[in-house]
Amino acid sequence: MSETVNPHLTAATATGDADHVAVDWDAGNDQWWDWYMSLADNPEAAGPLVAGPRWDPGPLPDHDAMVAELATPYALSAEAVRSFATEGFVKLPDVFSPGVIEVLRRRLRELLDAAVDPAVGFQSLEMMWLTDPVVRAAVLSPRIGRICAQLLQVDAVRLYHDNALSKESGAGRTPWHYDDHHFPLDTSDAVTAWAPLQPTPREMGPLAFARGMEVWRAASELSFDKHGTSYDRTVSEHFRDTGVEVEDGPYALGEVSFHSALAFHTAGPNRTDVARMVLANTYYADGARIVGNPTMISGDWRKFLPGVGPGELAVSERNPLVG
Ligand SMILES: O=C(O)CCC(=O)C(=O)O
């Protein structure tokens, strides 16, 4: 465990032992990400950046064509559903066309540039769908919502929140974690659709997963460290020592991964000269409630569920049914 207090924490969130998280997050979600990314172990000596991908997006769709594409059902195979249930994640090809990806990439870049300090290495922005029609088309996409419901094997899913994530050139690792530890929901029937907005080679830090829906059981026994990098390091060592396989391959253009709230995941540094941009949206099974005692690891969750208190049904005007 770390001996020093994490500089991103306030007096209230820094209090107690390093694994004490049973306190409300008392800042914004930007500050949450700054804190969270500071918990990543970055042991490798950083060499020079390499050339990132260059790609041809082809013709760009107009808004109606984009909405129509995002409403078209995806032919999800029984094998994909089975693989999600056993592995905890699945990577699906051709979920978005190159044109839709390019439209989203350009819009997310504009939104991030308007909202986030360019010096921040891991840039994030949520709730864009409330005001931006392009983002709304992707976040409320029936295609995505149906894939999520089919993977979770539930009747319907609700939106938790959208997330633009840009890991800028040179930014470091994302620490190992599983989202059930984060979401203030009383269900683990939650899934994140992580959609990269460029082809994403290994050197760019694609999302990587520990294989196995049950891996979280042993790993969740490891002591969290809210001040330093020891938790991330211990999880890596635990996976190595227990032979847990990690899928850390590249993503082709249009490929989207779907990971369960129980799937342990991480991401490498972005060692390319191109920003690793992603639209990551989370959905949960209709009928879920807020847990009794959300923790600081849930960040400013009230922004995503306004007016909903602990123990209540997770439904507000910001959590529409999708798909
Ligand atoms: O994009 C990343 O590096 C992390 C994203 C993540 O952990 C998630 O979307 O669940």
mmCIF file of C-alpha atoms and ligand atoms in Angstrom:
data_model
loop_
_atom_site.group_PDB
_atom_site.id
_atom_site.type_symbol
_atom_site.label_atom_id
_atom_site.label_comp_id
_atom_site.label_asym_id
_atom_site.label_seq_id
_atom_site.Cartn_x
_atom_site.Cartn_y
_atom_site.Cartn_z
ATOM 1 C CA MET A 1 0.000 0.000 0.000
ATOM 2 C CA SER A 2 1.084 3.535 -0.670
ATOM 3 C CA GLU A 3 2.198 5.718 2.241
ATOM 4 C CA THR A 4 1.474 9.058 0.574
ATOM 5 C CA VAL A 5 -1.939 10.659 0.202
ATOM 6 C CA ASN A 6 -3.174 10.801 -3.380
ATOM 7 C CA PRO A 7 -3.114 14.491 -4.444
ATOM 8 C CA HIS A 8 -6.415 14.135 -6.347
ATOM 9 C CA LEU A 9 -8.378 13.307 -3.201
ATOM 10 C CA THR A 10 -10.049 15.767 -0.841
ATOM 11 C CA ALA A 11 -9.788 15.525 2.943
ATOM 12 C CA ALA A 12 -13.079 13.587 2.981
ATOM 13 C CA THR A 13 -12.179 11.028 0.291
ATOM 14 C CA ALA A 14 -8.579 10.630 1.537
ATOM 15 C CA THR A 15 -9.720 9.715 5.023
ATOM 16 C CA GLY A 16 -9.180 6.260 6.577
ATOM 17 C CA ASP A 17 -7.157 3.303 5.354
ATOM 18 C CA ALA A 18 -6.068 3.063 1.718
ATOM 19 C CA ASP A 19 -8.895 0.620 0.960
ATOM 20 C CA HIS A 20 -11.578 2.768 2.639
ATOM 21 C CA VAL A 21 -13.960 3.841 -0.136
ATOM 22 C CA ALA A 22 -17.305 3.955 1.703
ATOM 23 C CA VAL A 23 -17.604 7.691 1.298
ATOM 24 C CA ASP A 24 -19.271 9.847 -1.377
ATOM 25 C CA TRP A 25 -17.157 11.198 -4.239
ATOM 26 C CA ASP A 26 -17.222 14.953 -3.632
ATOM 27 C CA ALA A 27 -15.901 16.370 -6.919
ATOM 28 C CA GLY A 28 -16.768 16.087 -10.620
ATOM 29 C CA ASN A 29 -16.254 13.154 -12.970
ATOM 30 C CA ASP A 30 -13.267 14.883 -14.636
ATOM 31 C CA GLN A 31 -11.492 14.951 -11.296
ATOM 32 C CA TRP A 32 -12.588 11.340 -10.765
ATOM 33 C CA TRP A 33 -10.801 10.249 -13.946
ATOM 34 C CA ASP A 34 -7.679 12.256 -13.018
ATOM 35 C CA TRP A 35 -7.635 10.398 -9.684
ATOM 36 C CA TYR A 36 -8.428 7.028 -11.176
ATOM 37 C CA MET A 37 -5.773 7.179 -13.893
ATOM 38 C CA SER A 38 -3.195 8.097 -11.226
ATOM 39 C CA LEU A 39 -3.720 4.584 -9.765
ATOM 40 C CA ALA A 40 -2.223 2.937 -12.883
ATOM 41 C CA ASP A 41 1.177 1.326 -12.625
ATOM 42 C CA ASN A 42 3.308 2.500 -15.573
ATOM 43 C CA PRO A 43 6.526 0.543 -15.180
ATOM 44 C CA GLU A 44 7.793 0.551 -18.775
ATOM 45 C CA ALA A 45 10.336 3.133 -19.801
ATOM 46 C CA ALA A 46 8.589 5.231 -22.438
ATOM 47 C CA GLY A 47 10.347 5.164 -25.813
ATOM 48 C CA PRO A 48 9.566 7.490 -28.708
ATOM 49 C CA LEU A 49 5.996 7.581 -30.059
ATOM 50 C CA VAL A 50 5.345 5.495 -33.163
ATOM 51 C CA ALA A 51 3.208 6.396 -36.172
ATOM 52 C CA GLY A 52 -0.448 5.618 -35.447
ATOM 53 C CA PRO A 53 -2.997 4.273 -37.896
ATOM 54 C CA ARG A 54 -4.006 6.155 -41.026
ATOM 55 C CA TRP A 55 -7.326 5.095 -42.533
ATOM 56 C CA ASP A 56 -9.838 6.002 -45.212
ATOM 57 C CA PRO A 57 -13.308 6.652 -43.729
ATOM 58 C CA GLY A 58 -14.953 6.634 -47.155
ATOM 59 C CA PRO A 59 -18.143 8.652 -47.723
ATOM 60 C CA LEU A 60 -19.771 10.187 -44.648
ATOM 61 C CA PRO A 61 -23.464 9.451 -44.052
ATOM 62 C CA ASP A 62 -25.957 12.278 -43.526
ATOM 63 C CA HIS A 63 -27.866 12.309 -40.253
ATOM 64 C CA ASP A 64 -30.848 10.285 -41.481
ATOM 65 C CA ALA A 65 -28.587 7.605 -42.973
ATOM 66 C CA MET A 66 -26.660 7.428 -39.698
ATOM 67 C CA VAL A 67 -29.829 7.059 -37.616
ATOM 68 C CA ALA A 68 -31.091 4.368 -40.024
ATOM 69 C CA GLU A 69 -27.814 2.405 -39.798
ATOM 70 C CA LEU A 70 -27.839 2.584 -36.010
ATOM 71 C CA ALA A 71 -31.389 1.242 -35.900
ATOM 72 C CA THR A 72 -30.631 -1.817 -38.056
ATOM 73 C CA PRO A 73 -30.498 -5.035 -36.018
ATOM 74 C CA TYR A 74 -27.067 -6.692 -35.731
ATOM 75 C CA ALA A 75 -26.893 -10.398 -36.534
ATOM 76 C CA LEU A 76 -25.626 -11.556 -33.139
ATOM 77 C CA SER A 77 -24.610 -15.216 -33.155
ATOM 78 C CA ALA A 78 -25.420 -17.701 -30.408
ATOM 79 C CA GLU A 79 -21.653 -18.238 -30.146
ATOM 80 C CA ALA A 80 -21.151 -14.538 -29.312
ATOM 81 C CA VAL A 81 -23.785 -14.727 -26.555
ATOM 82 C CA ARG A 82 -22.151 -17.874 -25.153
ATOM 83 C CA SER A 83 -18.693 -16.345 -25.334
ATOM 84 C CA PHE A 84 -19.859 -13.209 -23.448
ATOM 85 C CA ALA A 85 -21.404 -15.411 -20.748
ATOM 86 C CA THR A 86 -18.228 -17.450 -20.215
ATOM 87 C CA GLU A 87 -15.475 -14.907 -20.969
ATOM 88 C CA GLY A 88 -17.185 -11.767 -19.630
ATOM 89 C CA PHE A 89 -16.713 -9.854 -22.885
ATOM 90 C CA VAL A 90 -17.019 -10.201 -26.624
ATOM 91 C CA LYS A 91 -15.525 -8.226 -29.517
ATOM 92 C CA LEU A 92 -17.910 -7.909 -32.474
ATOM 93 C CA PRO A 93 -16.854 -6.905 -36.010
ATOM 94 C CA ASP A 94 -18.593 -4.292 -38.181
ATOM 95 C CA VAL A 95 -20.927 -2.878 -35.555
ATOM 96 C CA PHE A 96 -20.432 0.626 -36.996
ATOM 97 C CA SER A 97 -19.567 1.522 -40.588
ATOM 98 C CA PRO A 98 -16.391 3.556 -41.279
ATOM 99 C CA GLY A 99 -18.540 6.578 -42.200
ATOM 100 C CA VAL A 100 -20.506 6.557 -38.924
ATOM 101 C CA ILE A 101 -17.251 6.165 -37.001
ATOM 102 C CA GLU A 102 -15.756 9.187 -38.727
ATOM 103 C CA VAL A 103 -18.836 11.341 -38.033
ATOM 104 C CA LEU A 104 -18.670 10.336 -34.360
ATOM 105 C CA ARG A 105 -14.921 10.860 -34.132
ATOM 106 C CA ARG A 106 -15.126 14.393 -35.525
ATOM 107 C CA ARG A 107 -18.037 15.327 -33.253
ATOM 108 C CA LEU A 108 -16.469 13.883 -30.096
ATOM 109 C CA ARG A 109 -13.242 15.724 -30.899
ATOM 110 C CA GLU A 110 -15.162 19.023 -31.178
ATOM 111 C CA LEU A 111 -17.012 18.382 -27.916
ATOM 112 C CA LEU A 112 -13.865 17.378 -26.034
ATOM 113 C CA ASP A 113 -11.869 20.311 -27.403
ATOM 114 C CA ALA A 114 -14.590 22.700 -26.226
ATOM 115 C CA ALA A 115 -14.806 21.190 -22.737
ATOM 116 C CA VAL A 116 -11.476 19.726 -21.664
ATOM 117 C CA ASP A 117 -8.053 21.241 -20.955
ATOM 118 C CA PRO A 118 -5.825 20.048 -23.861
ATOM 119 C CA ALA A 119 -3.022 19.297 -21.382
ATOM 120 C CA VAL A 120 -5.070 16.428 -19.866
ATOM 121 C CA GLY A 121 -3.738 13.072 -21.098
ATOM 122 C CA PHE A 122 -6.938 11.079 -20.541
ATOM 123 C CA GLN A 123 -9.832 13.265 -21.616
ATOM 124 C CA SER A 124 -13.433 12.384 -20.831
ATOM 125 C CA LEU A 125 -16.897 13.853 -21.221
ATOM 126 C CA GLU A 126 -20.331 12.432 -20.353
ATOM 127 C CA MET A 127 -23.993 13.213 -20.962
ATOM 128 C CA MET A 128 -23.301 14.551 -24.456
ATOM 129 C CA TRP A 129 -26.402 12.725 -25.686
ATOM 130 C CA LEU A 130 -28.670 15.172 -23.843
ATOM 131 C CA THR A 131 -27.746 18.028 -26.151
ATOM 132 C CA ASP A 132 -25.976 16.601 -29.194
ATOM 133 C CA PRO A 133 -28.037 14.861 -31.916
ATOM 134 C CA VAL A 134 -25.063 12.992 -33.417
ATOM 135 C CA VAL A 135 -24.046 11.491 -30.095
ATOM 136 C CA ARG A 136 -27.689 10.814 -29.211
ATOM 137 C CA ALA A 137 -28.099 8.724 -32.394
ATOM 138 C CA ALA A 138 -25.259 6.448 -31.284
ATOM 139 C CA VAL A 139 -26.074 6.347 -27.567
ATOM 140 C CA LEU A 140 -29.757 5.567 -28.077
ATOM 141 C CA SER A 141 -28.994 3.258 -31.010
ATOM 142 C CA PRO A 142 -31.504 0.388 -31.106
ATOM 143 C CA ARG A 143 -28.751 -1.736 -32.691
ATOM 144 C CA ILE A 144 -26.509 -1.266 -29.634
ATOM 145 C CA GLY A 145 -29.337 -1.545 -27.097
ATOM 146 C CA ARG A 146 -30.516 -4.852 -28.572
ATOM 147 C CA ILE A 147 -27.013 -6.321 -28.619
ATOM 148 C CA CYS A 148 -26.644 -5.401 -24.929
ATOM 149 C CA ALA A 149 -30.020 -6.934 -23.962
ATOM 150 C CA GLN A 150 -29.229 -10.103 -25.930
ATOM 151 C CA LEU A 151 -25.797 -10.462 -24.331
ATOM 152 C CA LEU A 152 -27.212 -9.962 -20.840
ATOM 153 C CA GLN A 153 -30.159 -12.201 -21.758
ATOM 154 C CA VAL A 154 -32.645 -9.686 -20.349
ATOM 155 C CA ASP A 155 -35.787 -8.164 -21.855
ATOM 156 C CA ALA A 156 -34.683 -4.548 -21.851
ATOM 157 C CA VAL A 157 -31.784 -2.279 -20.943
ATOM 158 C CA ARG A 158 -31.589 1.321 -19.770
ATOM 159 C CA LEU A 159 -28.839 3.834 -20.407
ATOM 160 C CA TYR A 160 -26.521 4.490 -17.462
ATOM 161 C CA HIS A 161 -24.354 7.054 -19.252
ATOM 162 C CA ASP A 162 -22.370 7.867 -22.360
ATOM 163 C CA ASN A 163 -18.653 8.577 -22.244
ATOM 164 C CA ALA A 164 -16.236 10.152 -24.721
ATOM 165 C CA LEU A 165 -12.752 8.924 -23.841
ATOM 166 C CA SER A 166 -9.673 10.242 -25.575
ATOM 167 C CA LYS A 167 -6.360 8.774 -24.522
ATOM 168 C CA GLU A 168 -3.994 11.332 -26.007
ATOM 169 C CA SER A 169 -0.588 10.495 -27.505
ATOM 170 C CA GLY A 170 1.812 9.555 -24.727
ATOM 171 C CA ALA A 171 -0.860 9.018 -22.021
ATOM 172 C CA GLY A 172 -0.318 6.020 -19.751
ATOM 173 C CA ARG A 173 -2.155 2.856 -18.755
ATOM 174 C CA THR A 174 -5.731 2.523 -17.496
ATOM 175 C CA PRO A 175 -5.575 0.550 -14.200
ATOM 176 C CA TRP A 176 -7.058 -2.942 -13.863
ATOM 177 C CA HIS A 177 -10.623 -2.808 -12.551
ATOM 178 C CA TYR A 178 -14.091 -4.273 -12.963
ATOM 179 C CA ASP A 179 -17.098 -2.026 -13.273
ATOM 180 C CA ASP A 180 -19.304 -3.770 -10.711
ATOM 181 C CA HIS A 181 -16.920 -2.191 -8.189
ATOM 182 C CA HIS A 182 -17.831 1.180 -9.736
ATOM 183 C CA PHE A 183 -21.495 1.165 -10.683
ATOM 184 C CA PRO A 184 -23.850 1.985 -7.790
ATOM 185 C CA LEU A 185 -26.304 -0.627 -9.093
ATOM 186 C CA ASP A 186 -27.681 -3.654 -7.246
ATOM 187 C CA THR A 187 -27.216 -5.810 -10.360
ATOM 188 C CA SER A 188 -24.188 -7.029 -12.271
ATOM 189 C CA ASP A 189 -26.378 -7.172 -15.386
ATOM 190 C CA ALA A 190 -24.662 -4.146 -16.843
ATOM 191 C CA VAL A 191 -22.614 -3.907 -19.999
ATOM 192 C CA THR A 192 -20.377 -1.313 -21.611
ATOM 193 C CA ALA A 193 -20.231 -0.965 -25.388
ATOM 194 C CA TRP A 194 -16.670 0.285 -25.981
ATOM 195 C CA ALA A 195 -16.521 1.625 -29.534
ATOM 196 C CA PRO A 196 -13.089 2.802 -30.753
ATOM 197 C CA LEU A 197 -13.304 5.592 -33.333
ATOM 198 C CA GLN A 198 -10.245 4.509 -35.345
ATOM 199 C CA PRO A 199 -8.501 1.229 -36.043
ATOM 200 C CA THR A 200 -6.765 0.569 -32.712
ATOM 201 C CA PRO A 201 -3.446 -1.290 -32.792
ATOM 202 C CA ARG A 202 -1.782 -2.636 -29.634
ATOM 203 C CA GLU A 203 0.567 0.347 -29.366
ATOM 204 C CA MET A 204 -2.468 2.623 -28.980
ATOM 205 C CA GLY A 205 -3.746 0.926 -25.802
ATOM 206 C CA PRO A 206 -6.859 -1.014 -26.845
ATOM 207 C CA LEU A 207 -9.133 -2.182 -24.025
ATOM 208 C CA ALA A 208 -7.805 -5.543 -22.760
ATOM 209 C CA PHE A 209 -9.708 -8.168 -20.792
ATOM 210 C CA ALA A 210 -8.925 -10.928 -18.315
ATOM 211 C CA ARG A 211 -10.621 -13.976 -19.811
ATOM 212 C CA GLY A 212 -13.298 -15.535 -17.619
ATOM 213 C CA MET A 213 -16.566 -14.326 -16.116
ATOM 214 C CA GLU A 214 -15.468 -15.736 -12.733
ATOM 215 C CA VAL A 215 -12.028 -14.095 -12.553
ATOM 216 C CA TRP A 216 -13.420 -11.206 -10.471
ATOM 217 C CA ARG A 217 -14.162 -13.531 -7.525
ATOM 218 C CA ALA A 218 -10.548 -14.104 -6.484
ATOM 219 C CA ALA A 219 -9.350 -10.711 -7.731
ATOM 220 C CA SER A 220 -11.991 -8.842 -5.724
ATOM 221 C CA GLU A 221 -10.296 -10.134 -2.544
ATOM 222 C CA LEU A 222 -7.203 -8.034 -3.294
ATOM 223 C CA SER A 223 -6.876 -4.837 -1.268
ATOM 224 C CA PHE A 224 -7.808 -1.669 -3.100
ATOM 225 C CA ASP A 225 -5.383 1.253 -2.798
ATOM 226 C CA LYS A 226 -6.980 4.659 -3.293
ATOM 227 C CA HIS A 227 -3.653 6.467 -2.906
ATOM 228 C CA GLY A 228 -1.254 4.674 -5.222
ATOM 229 C CA THR A 229 -0.566 2.021 -7.818
ATOM 230 C CA SER A 230 -0.309 -1.065 -5.598
ATOM 231 C CA TYR A 231 -3.794 -2.430 -6.433
ATOM 232 C CA ASP A 232 -3.179 -2.275 -10.182
ATOM 233 C CA ARG A 233 0.219 -3.947 -9.733
ATOM 234 C CA THR A 234 -1.172 -6.631 -7.423
ATOM 235 C CA VAL A 235 -3.977 -7.485 -9.875
ATOM 236 C CA SER A 236 -1.415 -7.850 -12.715
ATOM 237 C CA GLU A 237 0.749 -10.110 -10.537
ATOM 238 C CA HIS A 238 -2.283 -12.134 -9.420
ATOM 239 C CA PHE A 239 -3.333 -12.753 -13.044
ATOM 240 C CA ARG A 240 0.230 -13.728 -14.000
ATOM 241 C CA ASP A 241 0.654 -16.037 -10.990
ATOM 242 C CA THR A 242 -2.705 -17.762 -11.442
ATOM 243 C CA GLY A 243 -2.409 -18.143 -15.225
ATOM 244 C CA VAL A 244 -5.330 -15.861 -16.128
ATOM 245 C CA GLU A 245 -5.230 -15.242 -19.865
ATOM 246 C CA VAL A 246 -5.459 -11.652 -21.098
ATOM 247 C CA GLU A 247 -6.966 -10.656 -24.463
ATOM 248 C CA ASP A 248 -5.169 -7.474 -25.498
ATOM 249 C CA GLY A 249 -5.398 -7.624 -29.267
ATOM 250 C CA PRO A 250 -6.067 -4.749 -31.659
ATOM 251 C CA TYR A 251 -9.518 -3.559 -32.816
ATOM 252 C CA ALA A 252 -10.302 -3.307 -36.508
ATOM 253 C CA LEU A 253 -12.232 -0.262 -37.709
ATOM 254 C CA GLY A 254 -15.898 -0.845 -36.812
ATOM 255 C CA GLU A 255 -15.177 -3.468 -34.163
ATOM 256 C CA VAL A 256 -16.852 -2.820 -30.789
ATOM 257 C CA SER A 257 -16.312 -4.709 -27.536
ATOM 258 C CA PHE A 258 -19.045 -5.380 -25.001
ATOM 259 C CA HIS A 259 -17.892 -6.124 -21.465
ATOM 260 C CA SER A 260 -19.834 -7.247 -18.454
ATOM 261 C CA ALA A 261 -19.656 -5.291 -15.199
ATOM 262 C CA LEU A 262 -17.883 -8.391 -13.846
ATOM 263 C CA ALA A 263 -15.131 -8.446 -16.485
ATOM 264 C CA PHE A 264 -11.716 -7.277 -15.277
ATOM 265 C CA HIS A 265 -10.185 -4.937 -17.831
ATOM 266 C CA THR A 266 -7.322 -2.526 -18.375
ATOM 267 C CA ALA A 267 -5.770 -0.631 -21.288
ATOM 268 C CA GLY A 268 -2.176 -0.012 -22.259
ATOM 269 C CA PRO A 269 -0.581 3.390 -22.842
ATOM 270 C CA ASN A 270 -1.068 5.214 -26.111
ATOM 271 C CA ARG A 271 2.408 5.179 -27.632
ATOM 272 C CA THR A 272 1.254 6.457 -31.038
ATOM 273 C CA ASP A 273 0.974 9.947 -32.490
ATOM 274 C CA VAL A 274 -2.841 9.594 -32.870
ATOM 275 C CA ALA A 275 -5.374 10.068 -30.043
ATOM 276 C CA ARG A 276 -7.151 6.820 -29.040
ATOM 277 C CA MET A 277 -10.746 8.016 -29.164
ATOM 278 C CA VAL A 278 -13.661 5.935 -27.925
ATOM 279 C CA LEU A 279 -17.384 6.244 -27.366
ATOM 280 C CA ALA A 280 -18.105 4.023 -24.343
ATOM 281 C CA ASN A 281 -21.748 3.702 -23.317
ATOM 282 C CA THR A 282 -23.034 1.696 -20.382
ATOM 283 C CA TYR A 283 -26.471 0.051 -20.146
ATOM 284 C CA TYR A 284 -28.073 -1.987 -17.356
ATOM 285 C CA ALA A 285 -30.998 -4.368 -17.015
ATOM 286 C CA ASP A 286 -34.337 -2.646 -16.543
ATOM 287 C CA GLY A 287 -35.513 -3.160 -12.954
ATOM 288 C CA ALA A 288 -32.138 -2.496 -11.274
ATOM 289 C CA ARG A 289 -31.966 -0.361 -8.112
ATOM 290 C CA ILE A 290 -29.330 1.916 -6.641
ATOM 291 C CA VAL A 291 -27.374 0.165 -3.890
ATOM 292 C CA GLY A 292 -27.823 1.338 -0.314
ATOM 293 C CA ASN A 293 -24.341 2.823 0.031
ATOM 294 C CA PRO A 294 -22.656 4.000 -3.190
ATOM 295 C CA THR A 295 -18.910 4.575 -2.751
ATOM 296 C CA MET A 296 -16.403 7.146 -3.996
ATOM 297 C CA ILE A 297 -15.495 4.687 -6.792
ATOM 298 C CA SER A 298 -18.869 5.473 -8.376
ATOM 299 C CA GLY A 299 -17.797 9.086 -8.999
ATOM 300 C CA ASP A 300 -20.547 11.669 -9.428
ATOM 301 C CA TRP A 301 -23.213 9.022 -10.248
ATOM 302 C CA ARG A 302 -26.067 11.404 -9.336
ATOM 303 C CA LYS A 303 -25.403 13.209 -12.608
ATOM 304 C CA PHE A 304 -26.485 10.030 -14.410
ATOM 305 C CA LEU A 305 -29.564 9.327 -12.244
ATOM 306 C CA PRO A 306 -30.872 12.714 -11.089
ATOM 307 C CA GLY A 307 -33.384 12.575 -8.244
ATOM 308 C CA VAL A 308 -32.819 8.848 -7.619
ATOM 309 C CA GLY A 309 -31.599 7.993 -4.137
ATOM 310 C CA PRO A 310 -29.889 4.939 -2.635
ATOM 311 C CA GLY A 311 -32.187 1.895 -2.603
ATOM 312 C CA GLU A 312 -34.508 3.342 -5.267
ATOM 313 C CA LEU A 313 -35.367 2.009 -8.702
ATOM 314 C CA ALA A 314 -32.701 3.191 -11.169
ATOM 315 C CA VAL A 315 -35.058 5.122 -13.418
ATOM 316 C CA SER A 316 -34.998 8.809 -14.321
ATOM 317 C CA GLU A 317 -35.507 10.829 -17.490
ATOM 318 C CA ARG A 318 -31.767 10.285 -18.146
ATOM 319 C CA ASN A 319 -32.132 6.487 -18.247
ATOM 320 C CA PRO A 320 -34.322 5.711 -21.245
ATOM 321 C CA LEU A 321 -34.928 2.160 -22.377
ATOM 322 C CA VAL A 322 -32.698 1.559 -25.403
ATOM 323 C CA GLY A 323 -33.433 -0.821 -28.236
HETATM 324 O O1 LIG B 1 -10.851 3.485 -22.224
HETATM 325 C C1 LIG B 1 -10.231 3.110 -21.230
HETATM 326 O O2 LIG B 1 -9.005 3.131 -21.185
HETATM 327 C C2 LIG B 1 -10.992 2.587 -20.038
HETATM 328 C C3 LIG B 1 -12.447 2.481 -20.266
HETATM 329 C C4 LIG B 1 -13.147 1.607 -19.293
HETATM 330 O O3 LIG B 1 -12.596 1.135 -18.329
HETATM 331 C C5 LIG B 1 -14.558 1.316 -19.521
HETATM 332 O O4 LIG B 1 -15.149 1.895 -20.459
HETATM 333 O O5 LIG B 1 -15.125 0.496 -18.767
#
